Coordinates of C-alpha atoms in Angstrom, one line a residue:
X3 CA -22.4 -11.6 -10.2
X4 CA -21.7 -13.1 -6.6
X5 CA -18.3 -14.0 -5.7
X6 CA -16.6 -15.8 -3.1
X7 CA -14.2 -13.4 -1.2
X8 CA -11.4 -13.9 1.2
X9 CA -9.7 -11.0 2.9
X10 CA -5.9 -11.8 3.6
X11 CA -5.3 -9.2 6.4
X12 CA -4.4 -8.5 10.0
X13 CA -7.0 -9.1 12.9
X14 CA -10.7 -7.5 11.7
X15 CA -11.1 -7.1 15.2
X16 CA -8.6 -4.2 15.7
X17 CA -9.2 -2.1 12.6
X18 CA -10.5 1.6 12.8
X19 CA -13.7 1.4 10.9
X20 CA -13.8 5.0 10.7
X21 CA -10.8 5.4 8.1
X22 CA -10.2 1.8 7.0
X23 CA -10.0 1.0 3.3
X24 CA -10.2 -2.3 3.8
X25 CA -13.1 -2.1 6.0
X26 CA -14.7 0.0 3.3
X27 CA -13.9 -2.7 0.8
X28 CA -15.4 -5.4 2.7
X29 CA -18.8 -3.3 3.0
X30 CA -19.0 -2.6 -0.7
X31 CA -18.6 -6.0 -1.6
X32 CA -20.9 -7.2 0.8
X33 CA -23.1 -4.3 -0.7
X34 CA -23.1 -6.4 -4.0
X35 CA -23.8 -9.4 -2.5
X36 CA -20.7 -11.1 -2.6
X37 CA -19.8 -13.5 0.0
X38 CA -16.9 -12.7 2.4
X39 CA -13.9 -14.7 4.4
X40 CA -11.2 -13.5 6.7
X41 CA -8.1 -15.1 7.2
X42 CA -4.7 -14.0 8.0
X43 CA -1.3 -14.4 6.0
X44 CA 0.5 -16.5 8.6
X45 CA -2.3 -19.0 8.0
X46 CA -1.4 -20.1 4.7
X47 CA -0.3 -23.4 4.3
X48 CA 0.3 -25.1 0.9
X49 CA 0.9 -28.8 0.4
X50 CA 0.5 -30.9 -3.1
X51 CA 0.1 -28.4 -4.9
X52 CA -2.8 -27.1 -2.5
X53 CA -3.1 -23.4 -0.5
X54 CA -5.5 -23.6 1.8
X55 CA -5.7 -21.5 4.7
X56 CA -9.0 -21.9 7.9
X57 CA -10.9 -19.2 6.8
X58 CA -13.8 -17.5 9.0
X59 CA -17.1 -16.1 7.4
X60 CA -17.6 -13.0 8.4
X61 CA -20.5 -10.0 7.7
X62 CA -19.4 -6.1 8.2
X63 CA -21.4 -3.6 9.6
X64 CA -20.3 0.5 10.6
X65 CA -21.0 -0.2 14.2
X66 CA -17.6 1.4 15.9
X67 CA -17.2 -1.6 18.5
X68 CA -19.7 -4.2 17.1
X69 CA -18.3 -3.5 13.6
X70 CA -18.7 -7.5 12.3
X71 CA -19.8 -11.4 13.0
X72 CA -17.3 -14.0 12.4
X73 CA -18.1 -17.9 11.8
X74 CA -16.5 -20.7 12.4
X75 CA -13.5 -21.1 10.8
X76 CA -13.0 -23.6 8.0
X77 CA -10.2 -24.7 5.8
X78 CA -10.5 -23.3 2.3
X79 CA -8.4 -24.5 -0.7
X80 CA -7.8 -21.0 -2.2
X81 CA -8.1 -22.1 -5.8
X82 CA -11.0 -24.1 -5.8
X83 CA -13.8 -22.5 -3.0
X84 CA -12.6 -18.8 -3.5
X85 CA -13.0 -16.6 -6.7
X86 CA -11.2 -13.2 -5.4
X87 CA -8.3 -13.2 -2.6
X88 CA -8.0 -9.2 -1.3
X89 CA -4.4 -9.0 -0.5
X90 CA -4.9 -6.7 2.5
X91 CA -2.2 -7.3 5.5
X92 CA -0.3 -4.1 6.5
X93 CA 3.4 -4.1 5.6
X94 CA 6.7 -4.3 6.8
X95 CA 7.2 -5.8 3.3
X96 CA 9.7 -8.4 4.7
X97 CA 10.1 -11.9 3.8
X98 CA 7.1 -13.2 5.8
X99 CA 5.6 -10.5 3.1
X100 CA 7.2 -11.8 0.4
X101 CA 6.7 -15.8 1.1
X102 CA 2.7 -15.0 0.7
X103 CA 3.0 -13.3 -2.4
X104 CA 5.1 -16.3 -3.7
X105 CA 2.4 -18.9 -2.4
X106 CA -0.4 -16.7 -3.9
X107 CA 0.6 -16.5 -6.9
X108 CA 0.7 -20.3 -7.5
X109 CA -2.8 -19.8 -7.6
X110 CA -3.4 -17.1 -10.0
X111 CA -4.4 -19.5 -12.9
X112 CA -7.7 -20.1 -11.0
X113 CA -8.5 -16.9 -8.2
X114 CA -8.0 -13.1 -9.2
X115 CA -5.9 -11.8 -6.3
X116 CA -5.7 -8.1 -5.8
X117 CA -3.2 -6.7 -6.1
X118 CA -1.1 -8.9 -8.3
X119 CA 1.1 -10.8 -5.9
X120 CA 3.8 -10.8 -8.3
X121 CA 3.8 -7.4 -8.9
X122 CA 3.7 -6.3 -5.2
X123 CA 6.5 -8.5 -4.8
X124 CA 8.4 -6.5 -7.9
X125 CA 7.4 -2.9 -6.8
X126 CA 8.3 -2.4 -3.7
X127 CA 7.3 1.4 -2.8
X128 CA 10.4 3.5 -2.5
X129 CA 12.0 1.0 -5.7
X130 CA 8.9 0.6 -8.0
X131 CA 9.2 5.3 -7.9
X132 CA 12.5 4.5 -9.5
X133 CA 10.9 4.0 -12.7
X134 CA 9.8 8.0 -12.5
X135 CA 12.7 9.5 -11.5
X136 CA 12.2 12.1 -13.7
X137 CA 9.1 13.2 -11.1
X138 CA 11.0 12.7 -8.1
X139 CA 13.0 14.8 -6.0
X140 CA 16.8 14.2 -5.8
X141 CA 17.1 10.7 -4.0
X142 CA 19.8 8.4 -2.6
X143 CA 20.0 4.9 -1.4
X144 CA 22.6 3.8 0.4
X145 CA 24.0 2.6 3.5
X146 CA 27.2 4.5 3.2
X147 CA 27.8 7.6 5.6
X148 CA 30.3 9.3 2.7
X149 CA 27.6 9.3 0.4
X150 CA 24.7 10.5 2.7
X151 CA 27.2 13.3 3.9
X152 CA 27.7 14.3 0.3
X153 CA 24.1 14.1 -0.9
X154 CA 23.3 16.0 2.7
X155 CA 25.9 18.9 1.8
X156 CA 24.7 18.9 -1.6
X157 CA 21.1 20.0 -0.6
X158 CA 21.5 21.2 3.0
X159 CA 18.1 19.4 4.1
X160 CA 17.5 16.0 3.8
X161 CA 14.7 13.5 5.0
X162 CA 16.0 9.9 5.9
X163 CA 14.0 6.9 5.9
X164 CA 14.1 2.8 6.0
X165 CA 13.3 1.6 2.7
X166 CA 10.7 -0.6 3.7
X167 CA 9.1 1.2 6.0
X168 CA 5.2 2.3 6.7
X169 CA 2.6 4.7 8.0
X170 CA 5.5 7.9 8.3
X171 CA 7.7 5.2 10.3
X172 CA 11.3 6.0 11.1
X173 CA 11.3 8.8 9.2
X174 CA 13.4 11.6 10.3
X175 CA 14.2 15.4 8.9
X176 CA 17.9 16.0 9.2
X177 CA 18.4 20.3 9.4
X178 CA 21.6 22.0 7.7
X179 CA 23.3 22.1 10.6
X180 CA 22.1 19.0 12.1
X181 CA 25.1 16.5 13.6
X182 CA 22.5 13.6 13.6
X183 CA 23.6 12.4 10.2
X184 CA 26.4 10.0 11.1
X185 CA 24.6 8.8 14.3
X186 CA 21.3 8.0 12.3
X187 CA 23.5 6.2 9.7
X188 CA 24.7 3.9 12.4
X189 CA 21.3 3.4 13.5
X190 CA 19.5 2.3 10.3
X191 CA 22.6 -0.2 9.4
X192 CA 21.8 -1.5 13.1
X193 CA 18.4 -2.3 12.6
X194 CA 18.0 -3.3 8.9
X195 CA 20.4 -4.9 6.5
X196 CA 18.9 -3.3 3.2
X197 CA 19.8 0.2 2.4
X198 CA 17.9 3.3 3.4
X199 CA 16.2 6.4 1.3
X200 CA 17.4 9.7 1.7
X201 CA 15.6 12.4 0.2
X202 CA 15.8 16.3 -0.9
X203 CA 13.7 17.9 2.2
X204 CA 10.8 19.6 0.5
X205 CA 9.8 22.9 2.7
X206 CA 6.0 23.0 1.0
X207 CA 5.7 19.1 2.6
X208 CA 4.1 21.9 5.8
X209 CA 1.1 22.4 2.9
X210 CA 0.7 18.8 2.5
X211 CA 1.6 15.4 1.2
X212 CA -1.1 14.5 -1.4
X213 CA -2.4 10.7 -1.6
X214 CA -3.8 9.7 -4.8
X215 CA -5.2 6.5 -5.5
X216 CA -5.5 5.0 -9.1
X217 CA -8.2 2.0 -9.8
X218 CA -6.9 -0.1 -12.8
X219 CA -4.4 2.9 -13.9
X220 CA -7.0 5.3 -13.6
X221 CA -7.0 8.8 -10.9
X222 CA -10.0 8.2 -8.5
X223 CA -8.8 11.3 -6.4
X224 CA -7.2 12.5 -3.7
X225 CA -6.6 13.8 -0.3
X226 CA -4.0 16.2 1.1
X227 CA -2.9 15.2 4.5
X228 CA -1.4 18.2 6.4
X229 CA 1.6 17.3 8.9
X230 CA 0.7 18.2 13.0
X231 CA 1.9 21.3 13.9
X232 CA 6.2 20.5 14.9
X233 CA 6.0 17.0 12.5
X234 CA 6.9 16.4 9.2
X235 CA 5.2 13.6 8.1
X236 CA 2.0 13.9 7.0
X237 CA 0.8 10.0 7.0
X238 CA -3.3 10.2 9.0
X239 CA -1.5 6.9 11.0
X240 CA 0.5 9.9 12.5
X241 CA -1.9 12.1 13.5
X242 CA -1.6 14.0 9.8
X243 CA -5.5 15.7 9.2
X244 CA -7.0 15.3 5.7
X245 CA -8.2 18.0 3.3
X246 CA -10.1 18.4 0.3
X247 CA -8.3 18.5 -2.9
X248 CA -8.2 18.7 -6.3
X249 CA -5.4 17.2 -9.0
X250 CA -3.1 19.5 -10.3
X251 CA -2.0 19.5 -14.2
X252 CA 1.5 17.9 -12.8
X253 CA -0.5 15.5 -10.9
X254 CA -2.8 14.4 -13.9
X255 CA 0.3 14.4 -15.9
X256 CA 2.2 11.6 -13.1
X257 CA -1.0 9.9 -13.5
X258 CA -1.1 9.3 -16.9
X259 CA 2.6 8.4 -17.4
X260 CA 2.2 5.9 -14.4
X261 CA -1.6 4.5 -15.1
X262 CA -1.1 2.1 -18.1
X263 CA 1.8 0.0 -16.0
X264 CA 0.0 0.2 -13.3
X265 CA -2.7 -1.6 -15.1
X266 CA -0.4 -4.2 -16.8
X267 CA 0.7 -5.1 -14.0
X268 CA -2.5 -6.0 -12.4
X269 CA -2.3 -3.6 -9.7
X270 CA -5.3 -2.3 -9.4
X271 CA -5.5 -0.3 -5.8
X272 CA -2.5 1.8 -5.7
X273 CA -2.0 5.0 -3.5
X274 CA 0.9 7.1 -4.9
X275 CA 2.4 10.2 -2.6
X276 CA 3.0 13.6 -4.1
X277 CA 4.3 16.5 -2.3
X278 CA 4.8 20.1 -4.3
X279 CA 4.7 18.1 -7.7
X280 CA 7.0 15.5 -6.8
X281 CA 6.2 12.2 -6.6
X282 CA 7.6 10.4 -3.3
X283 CA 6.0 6.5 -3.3
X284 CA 3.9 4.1 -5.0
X285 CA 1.8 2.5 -2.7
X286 CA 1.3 -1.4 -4.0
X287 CA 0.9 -3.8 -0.7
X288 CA -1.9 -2.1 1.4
X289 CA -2.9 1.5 0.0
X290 CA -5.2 3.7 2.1
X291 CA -6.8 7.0 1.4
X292 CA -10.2 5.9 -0.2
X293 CA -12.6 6.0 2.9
X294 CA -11.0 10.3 3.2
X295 CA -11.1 11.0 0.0
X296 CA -14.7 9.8 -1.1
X297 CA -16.4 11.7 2.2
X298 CA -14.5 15.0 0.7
X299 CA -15.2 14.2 -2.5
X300 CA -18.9 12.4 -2.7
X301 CA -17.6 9.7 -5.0
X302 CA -17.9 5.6 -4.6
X303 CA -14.0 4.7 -4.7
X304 CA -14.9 1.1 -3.4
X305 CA -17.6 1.0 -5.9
X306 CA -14.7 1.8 -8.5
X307 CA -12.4 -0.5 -7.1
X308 CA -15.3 -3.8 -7.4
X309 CA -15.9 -2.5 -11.0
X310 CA -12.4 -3.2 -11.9
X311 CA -12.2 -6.5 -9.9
X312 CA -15.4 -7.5 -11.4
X313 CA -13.9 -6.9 -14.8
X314 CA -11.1 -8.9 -14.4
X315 CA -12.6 -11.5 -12.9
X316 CA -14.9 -11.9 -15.8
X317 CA -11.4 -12.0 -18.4
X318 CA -9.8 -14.2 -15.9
X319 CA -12.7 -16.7 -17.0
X320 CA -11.7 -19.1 -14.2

């Protein structure tokens, strides 16, 4: 099987080939012969009933500074000169986000896109958990100060973060004793309209926050990324260090409760985020983790993940 590929995602030319999943995508593919294009989201355009977008060819290569060749760039209609469209750009999940999803999916009849554009666009990380809140720790969202004050004297440490936010962004531990609250309340209604998450501080997050990814609703592994010494967050974009791990009974358990959605739903790379047994995100728009957790683990995640595309590519019977 060859298939045409387009990569929706930000500029190829900045990436970190040494951690990138998408990177790592792109080579696996290429690995199996398909075919690969690179265009960006703000490039779509759609007119009588057409998305097309210019779309360069590109080859990969794990050269750290000559890491791929680009073609010209020519318009593609999506639907008719492209089998699989990777859904790759980095969040914010903002309405810029949300407008490609829409335009992809008008497309879905004819191209497989991963993951699901409709259901990125219903499962928004810190909302899609909701689903599981019996694996969660206690959570809030609001954007009222009386009920982050009570939630916050409830549990005496709390971690406070924008709903919509990325890569350990914005993300800020407030203490027992900390004053902060009211001022950081102020702050997130200041900068974004939505409500914000606050959370239960978990102490054991200072042994790690666990990524796991799922392929088609199925555990693939998992890496435990260990906050810097004075930090909190554990996200690698922050300077977290990955180590080796295996899935825990509670983890296996989250797993299997979550998989068969997961799968229904046609999101088939997902990264969810566990810390001491609780489940914390589902990672939908642009998981990560896959390039760490197969050099701990010796396994072929990208391998994994073209199996499943492969598969539904086939059913799609385009």
């Amino acid at each position: 099987m060859s298939l045409r590929v387009a990569v929706q995602m930000d500029p190829i030319e900045t990436i970190n080939i040494a951690g990138d999943s998408t990177f790592a995508l792109m080579l696996a593919a290429q690995a199996r012969g398909h075919s690969l294009f690179h265009y960006a989201a703000g490039d779509l355009s759609y007119r009588d009933g057409r998305l097309t977008a210019p779309a360069r060819p590109v080859t990969v290569q794990r050269v750290v500074g000559d890491h791929f060749r680009g073609g010209e760039p020519r318009i593609l209609d999506l639907a008719e000169d492209i089998d699989v469209i990777l859904m790759r750009q980095d969040p914010p999940f903002d309405l810029a986000y949300i407008t490609a999803t829409h335009l992809l999916e008008r497309i879905q009849h004819r191209t497989l896109v991963v993951n699901d554009p409709a259901s990125v666009r219903n499962a928004p990380e810190k909302l899609f958990v909701l689903d599981y809140a019996e694996f969660m720790p206690p959570t809030l969202i609001t954007r009222r100060l009386e009920d982050a004050r009570a939630f916050h004297a409830e549990h005496g440490e709390v971690v406070v973060k924008p709903l919509y936010g990325n890569a350990g962004s914005a993300v800020f531990h407030v203490g027992k004793k900390d004053a902060n609250l009211a001022a950081l309340t102020e702050l997130f209604g200041q900068v974004w309209r939505e409500p914000f998450m606050v959370q239960a501080f978990l102490p054991d997050v200072a042994k790690g926050d666990k990524r796991i990814v799922l392929v088609d609703g199925e555990p693939a592994g998992g890496v435990n990324r260990l906050p810097k010494e004075g930090e909190i967050r554990s996200n690698l974009a922050v300077g977290g260090k990955g180590a080796a791990t295996e899935l825990t009974p509670r983890e296996l358990e989250i797993c299997a409760k979550i998989g068969p959605e997961l799968a229904r739903r046609g999101l088939v790379f997902v990264g969810i985020d566990v810390i001491a047994g609780y489940l914390t995100e589902i990672n939908v728009t642009s998981p990560t983790g896959i390039v760490a957790i197969d050099a701990f683990n010796g396994t072929d995640t990208s391998g994994r993940i073209w199996d499943a595309i492969e598969r539904r590519f086939t059913a799609l019977g385009a």
